[in-house]
Coordinates of N, CA and C in Angstrom, one line a residue:
Q5 N -22.4 53.8 59.7 CA -23.6 54.5 59.4 C -24.5 53.6 58.6
V6 N -25.7 53.4 59.0 CA -26.6 52.5 58.2 C -27.7 53.4 57.5
Q7 N -27.8 53.3 56.3 CA -28.9 54.0 55.6 C -30.0 53.1 55.1
L8 N -31.2 53.4 55.4 CA -32.4 52.6 55.1 C -33.3 53.3 54.1
V9 N -33.8 52.6 53.1 CA -34.7 53.2 52.2 C -35.9 52.3 52.0
E10 N -37.1 52.8 52.4 CA -38.3 52.0 52.2 C -38.9 52.3 50.8
S11 N -39.7 51.3 50.4 CA -40.4 51.5 49.1 C -41.6 50.5 49.2
G12 N -42.5 50.7 48.2 CA -43.6 49.8 48.1 C -45.0 50.3 48.6
G13 N -45.0 51.5 49.2 CA -46.2 52.0 49.7 C -47.2 52.4 48.5
G14 N -48.4 52.7 48.9 CA -49.4 53.1 47.9 C -50.8 53.1 48.4
L15 N -51.7 53.2 47.5 CA -53.2 53.3 47.8 C -53.8 52.0 47.4
V16 N -54.5 51.3 48.4 CA -55.2 50.1 48.1 C -56.5 50.1 48.8
Q17 N -57.4 49.2 48.4 CA -58.7 49.0 49.0 C -58.6 48.1 50.2
A18 N -59.5 48.2 51.1 CA -59.6 47.3 52.3 C -59.6 45.9 51.8
G19 N -58.9 45.0 52.5 CA -58.8 43.6 52.2 C -57.7 43.3 51.2
A20 N -57.1 44.3 50.7 CA -56.0 44.0 49.7 C -54.7 43.8 50.5
S21 N -53.6 43.4 49.7 CA -52.3 43.2 50.2 C -51.3 44.2 49.6
L22 N -50.2 44.4 50.4 CA -49.2 45.3 50.0 C -47.9 44.8 50.6
K23 N -46.8 44.9 49.9 CA -45.5 44.4 50.4 C -44.5 45.6 50.4
L24 N -44.0 45.9 51.5 CA -43.1 47.0 51.6 C -41.7 46.4 51.7
S25 N -40.7 47.2 51.2 CA -39.3 46.8 51.2 C -38.5 47.8 51.9
C26 N -37.4 47.4 52.6 CA -36.5 48.3 53.3 C -35.1 47.8 52.9
A27 N -34.4 48.6 52.1 CA -33.1 48.3 51.6 C -32.1 49.0 52.5
A28 N -31.1 48.2 53.0 CA -30.1 48.8 53.8 C -28.8 48.9 53.1
S29 N -28.1 50.0 53.4 CA -26.8 50.3 52.7 C -25.7 49.4 53.2
Q30 N -25.7 49.1 54.5 CA -24.6 48.4 55.1 C -24.6 46.9 54.7
R31 N -23.5 46.4 54.3 CA -23.4 45.0 53.8 C -23.8 44.0 54.9
T32 N -23.3 44.2 56.1 CA -23.5 43.3 57.1 C -24.3 43.9 58.2
L33 N -25.5 43.3 58.4 CA -26.4 43.8 59.4 C -26.7 42.7 60.5
S34 N -25.7 41.8 60.6 CA -25.9 40.7 61.5 C -26.0 41.1 62.9
N35 N -25.5 42.3 63.3 CA -25.6 42.8 64.6 C -26.8 43.6 64.9
Y36 N -27.7 43.7 63.9 CA -28.9 44.5 64.1 C -30.2 43.7 64.0
N37 N -31.2 44.3 64.5 CA -32.5 43.8 64.3 C -33.3 44.9 63.6
M38 N -34.2 44.4 62.7 CA -34.9 45.4 61.8 C -36.3 45.5 62.2
G39 N -36.7 46.7 62.6 CA -38.1 46.9 63.0 C -38.9 47.7 62.0
W40 N -40.2 47.5 62.0 CA -41.1 48.3 61.3 C -42.0 49.1 62.2
F41 N -42.2 50.4 62.0 CA -43.1 51.2 62.7 C -44.1 51.9 61.8
R42 N -45.1 52.5 62.3 CA -46.0 53.3 61.5 C -46.5 54.5 62.3
Q43 N -46.9 55.5 61.6 CA -47.4 56.7 62.2 C -48.5 57.2 61.4
A44 N -49.7 57.2 62.0 CA -50.9 57.8 61.4 C -51.0 59.3 61.7
P45 N -51.7 60.1 60.9 CA -51.9 61.5 61.2 C -52.4 61.7 62.6
G46 N -51.8 62.6 63.4 CA -52.3 62.9 64.7 C -52.0 61.9 65.8
K47 N -51.3 60.8 65.4 CA -51.0 59.8 66.4 C -49.5 59.6 66.6
E48 N -49.2 58.9 67.7 CA -47.8 58.6 67.9 C -47.3 57.5 67.0
R49 N -46.0 57.4 66.9 CA -45.4 56.3 66.1 C -45.7 55.0 66.8
E50 N -46.0 54.0 66.1 CA -46.5 52.7 66.7 C -45.6 51.6 66.2
F51 N -45.2 50.7 67.1 CA -44.4 49.5 66.7 C -45.3 48.6 65.9
V52 N -44.8 48.0 64.9 CA -45.5 47.0 64.0 C -44.9 45.7 64.2
G53 N -43.6 45.6 64.1 CA -42.9 44.3 64.2 C -41.4 44.4 64.1
V54 N -40.7 43.3 64.4 CA -39.3 43.3 64.3 C -38.8 42.0 63.9
I55 N -37.7 41.9 63.2 CA -37.1 40.7 62.8 C -35.6 40.7 63.2
R56 N -35.2 39.5 63.8 CA -33.8 39.4 64.1 C -33.0 39.1 62.8
W57 N -32.1 39.9 62.5 CA -31.4 39.7 61.2 C -30.7 38.4 61.2
S58 N -30.1 38.0 62.3 CA -29.4 36.7 62.4 C -30.4 35.7 63.0
G59 N -30.9 34.8 62.2 CA -31.8 33.8 62.7 C -33.3 33.9 62.3
G60 N -33.7 35.2 62.0 CA -35.0 35.4 61.5 C -36.2 35.4 62.5
S61 N -35.9 35.4 63.8 CA -37.0 35.4 64.7 C -37.8 36.7 64.6
T62 N -39.1 36.6 64.8 CA -39.9 37.8 64.6 C -40.8 38.1 65.8
E63 N -41.2 39.3 66.0 CA -42.2 39.7 67.0 C -43.1 40.7 66.3
Y64 N -44.4 40.7 66.7 CA -45.4 41.6 66.1 C -46.3 42.2 67.1
A65 N -46.8 43.4 66.8 CA -47.8 44.0 67.6 C -49.1 43.2 67.4
D66 N -49.9 43.2 68.5 CA -51.2 42.5 68.5 C -52.1 42.9 67.3
S67 N -52.0 44.2 67.0 CA -52.9 44.8 66.0 C -52.6 44.2 64.6
V68 N -51.5 43.7 64.4 CA -51.1 43.2 63.0 C -50.8 41.7 63.0
K69 N -50.8 41.1 64.2 CA -50.4 39.7 64.2 C -51.4 38.8 63.4
G70 N -50.9 37.9 62.6 CA -51.7 37.1 61.8 C -52.0 37.7 60.4
R71 N -51.8 39.0 60.2 CA -52.0 39.7 59.0 C -50.7 40.2 58.3
F72 N -49.8 40.6 59.1 CA -48.5 41.1 58.6 C -47.4 40.1 58.9
T73 N -46.4 40.0 57.9 CA -45.3 39.1 58.1 C -44.0 39.9 57.7
I74 N -43.0 39.8 58.5 CA -41.7 40.4 58.2 C -40.7 39.3 57.8
S75 N -40.0 39.5 56.8 CA -39.0 38.6 56.3 C -37.7 39.4 55.9
S76 N -36.7 38.6 55.6 CA -35.4 39.3 55.2 C -34.7 38.5 54.2
D77 N -33.9 39.2 53.4 CA -33.1 38.6 52.4 C -31.7 39.1 52.6
S78 N -30.8 38.3 53.2 CA -29.5 38.8 53.5 C -28.7 39.1 52.2
A79 N -28.9 38.4 51.2 CA -28.2 38.6 49.9 C -28.5 39.9 49.3
K80 N -29.7 40.4 49.6 CA -30.1 41.7 49.0 C -30.1 42.8 50.1
N81 N -29.7 42.4 51.3 CA -29.7 43.4 52.4 C -31.0 44.1 52.5
T82 N -32.1 43.3 52.4 CA -33.4 43.9 52.4 C -34.3 43.2 53.3
V83 N -35.2 44.0 54.0 CA -36.2 43.5 54.9 C -37.6 43.8 54.3
Y84 N -38.5 42.9 54.4 CA -39.8 43.1 53.8 C -40.9 43.1 54.9
L85 N -42.0 43.8 54.6 CA -43.2 43.7 55.4 C -44.4 43.4 54.5
Q86 N -44.8 42.2 54.6 CA -45.9 41.7 53.8 C -47.2 42.0 54.6
M87 N -48.1 42.8 54.0 CA -49.3 43.2 54.7 C -50.5 42.6 54.0
N88 N -51.3 41.8 54.6 CA -52.5 41.2 54.1 C -53.7 41.7 54.8
S89 N -54.8 41.5 54.2 CA -56.1 41.9 54.8 C -56.1 43.3 55.4
L90 N -55.6 44.2 54.6 CA -55.4 45.6 55.1 C -56.7 46.2 55.4
K91 N -56.7 47.0 56.5 CA -57.8 47.7 57.0 C -57.6 49.2 56.9
P92 N -58.6 50.0 56.8 CA -58.4 51.5 56.8 C -57.6 52.0 58.0
E93 N -57.7 51.3 59.1 CA -56.9 51.8 60.3 C -55.4 51.4 60.1
D94 N -55.0 50.7 59.1 CA -53.6 50.5 58.8 C -53.0 51.7 58.1
T95 N -53.8 52.6 57.7 CA -53.3 53.8 56.9 C -52.3 54.6 57.8
A96 N -51.1 54.8 57.3 CA -50.0 55.4 58.0 C -48.8 55.6 57.1
V97 N -47.8 56.3 57.6 CA -46.5 56.3 57.0 C -45.7 55.1 57.8
Y98 N -45.2 54.3 57.0 CA -44.5 53.1 57.5 C -43.0 53.3 57.4
Y99 N -42.3 53.1 58.5 CA -40.8 53.3 58.6 C -40.2 51.9 59.0
C100 N -39.0 51.7 58.4 CA -38.1 50.7 58.9 C -37.0 51.3 59.7
A101 N -36.5 50.5 60.6 CA -35.5 51.1 61.5 C -34.6 49.9 62.0
A102 N -33.4 50.3 62.4 CA -32.4 49.3 62.9 C -32.0 49.5 64.3
T103 N -31.9 48.4 65.1 CA -31.5 48.5 66.5 C -30.6 47.3 66.8
P104 N -29.6 47.5 67.7 CA -28.8 46.4 68.1 C -29.5 45.5 69.2
R105 N -30.6 46.0 69.7 CA -31.3 45.3 70.8 C -32.5 44.5 70.3
W106 N -32.7 43.3 71.0 CA -33.8 42.5 70.6 C -35.0 42.8 71.6
H107 N -36.2 42.4 71.2 CA -37.4 42.8 71.9 C -37.6 44.3 72.0
A108 N -37.1 45.0 71.0 CA -37.2 46.4 71.0 C -38.5 46.9 70.4
T109 N -39.4 47.3 71.2 CA -40.7 47.8 70.7 C -40.9 49.3 70.8
Q110 N -39.9 49.9 71.4 CA -40.0 51.4 71.6 C -39.1 52.1 70.6
D111 N -39.6 53.1 69.9 CA -38.8 53.7 68.8 C -37.5 54.3 69.3
Y112 N -37.4 54.8 70.5 CA -36.1 55.4 71.0 C -35.0 54.4 71.0
L113 N -35.3 53.1 70.9 CA -34.2 52.1 71.0 C -33.6 51.9 69.6
Y114 N -34.1 52.5 68.6 CA -33.7 52.3 67.2 C -32.7 53.5 66.8
A115 N -31.6 53.1 66.3 CA -30.5 54.1 66.0 C -30.7 54.6 64.6
Y116 N -31.2 53.8 63.7 CA -31.2 54.2 62.3 C -32.6 54.1 61.7
W117 N -33.0 55.1 60.9 CA -34.4 55.1 60.4 C -34.4 55.4 58.9
G118 N -35.4 54.9 58.2 CA -35.6 55.2 56.8 C -36.5 56.5 56.8
Q119 N -36.8 56.9 55.5 CA -37.6 58.1 55.4 C -39.1 57.9 55.4
G120 N -39.5 56.7 55.3 CA -40.9 56.3 55.4 C -41.6 56.2 54.1
T121 N -42.6 55.4 54.0 CA -43.4 55.2 52.8 C -44.9 55.2 53.2
Q122 N -45.7 55.9 52.4 CA -47.1 56.1 52.8 C -47.9 54.9 52.3
V123 N -48.7 54.4 53.2 CA -49.7 53.4 52.9 C -51.1 53.9 53.2
T124 N -52.0 53.9 52.2 CA -53.3 54.4 52.4 C -54.3 53.3 52.0
V125 N -55.2 52.9 53.0 CA -56.2 51.9 52.8 C -57.6 52.5 52.7
S126 N -58.2 52.4 51.6 CA -59.6 53.0 51.5 C -60.6 52.0 51.8
S127 N -61.7 52.4 52.4 CA -62.8 51.5 52.8 C -63.8 51.3 51.6

């Protein structure tokens, strides 16, 4: 069982940066890939990006490419989502999730989820 806890959300102005963290309970996550999703009010959950825990390869949604960066720290069992040049349309609850599959952009492919952290970007 993998438990994930997100943190770092908040209220920022457009153009600002924010860094989210996702701490995993399991010591070894080498068999998993860690994804970030977001869900805005009234909208479906949306893929943001994913990082391969082993090797650090990443993939991003077009909407965040060039602005968001996912990284990982294996010593801390933590994955990060650095968000720069934030826009009001980035406002959502952000979730991290774990999947054994690579190129996983659909949420149903993820077995474990965190509780989410709210990010609000004001204009």
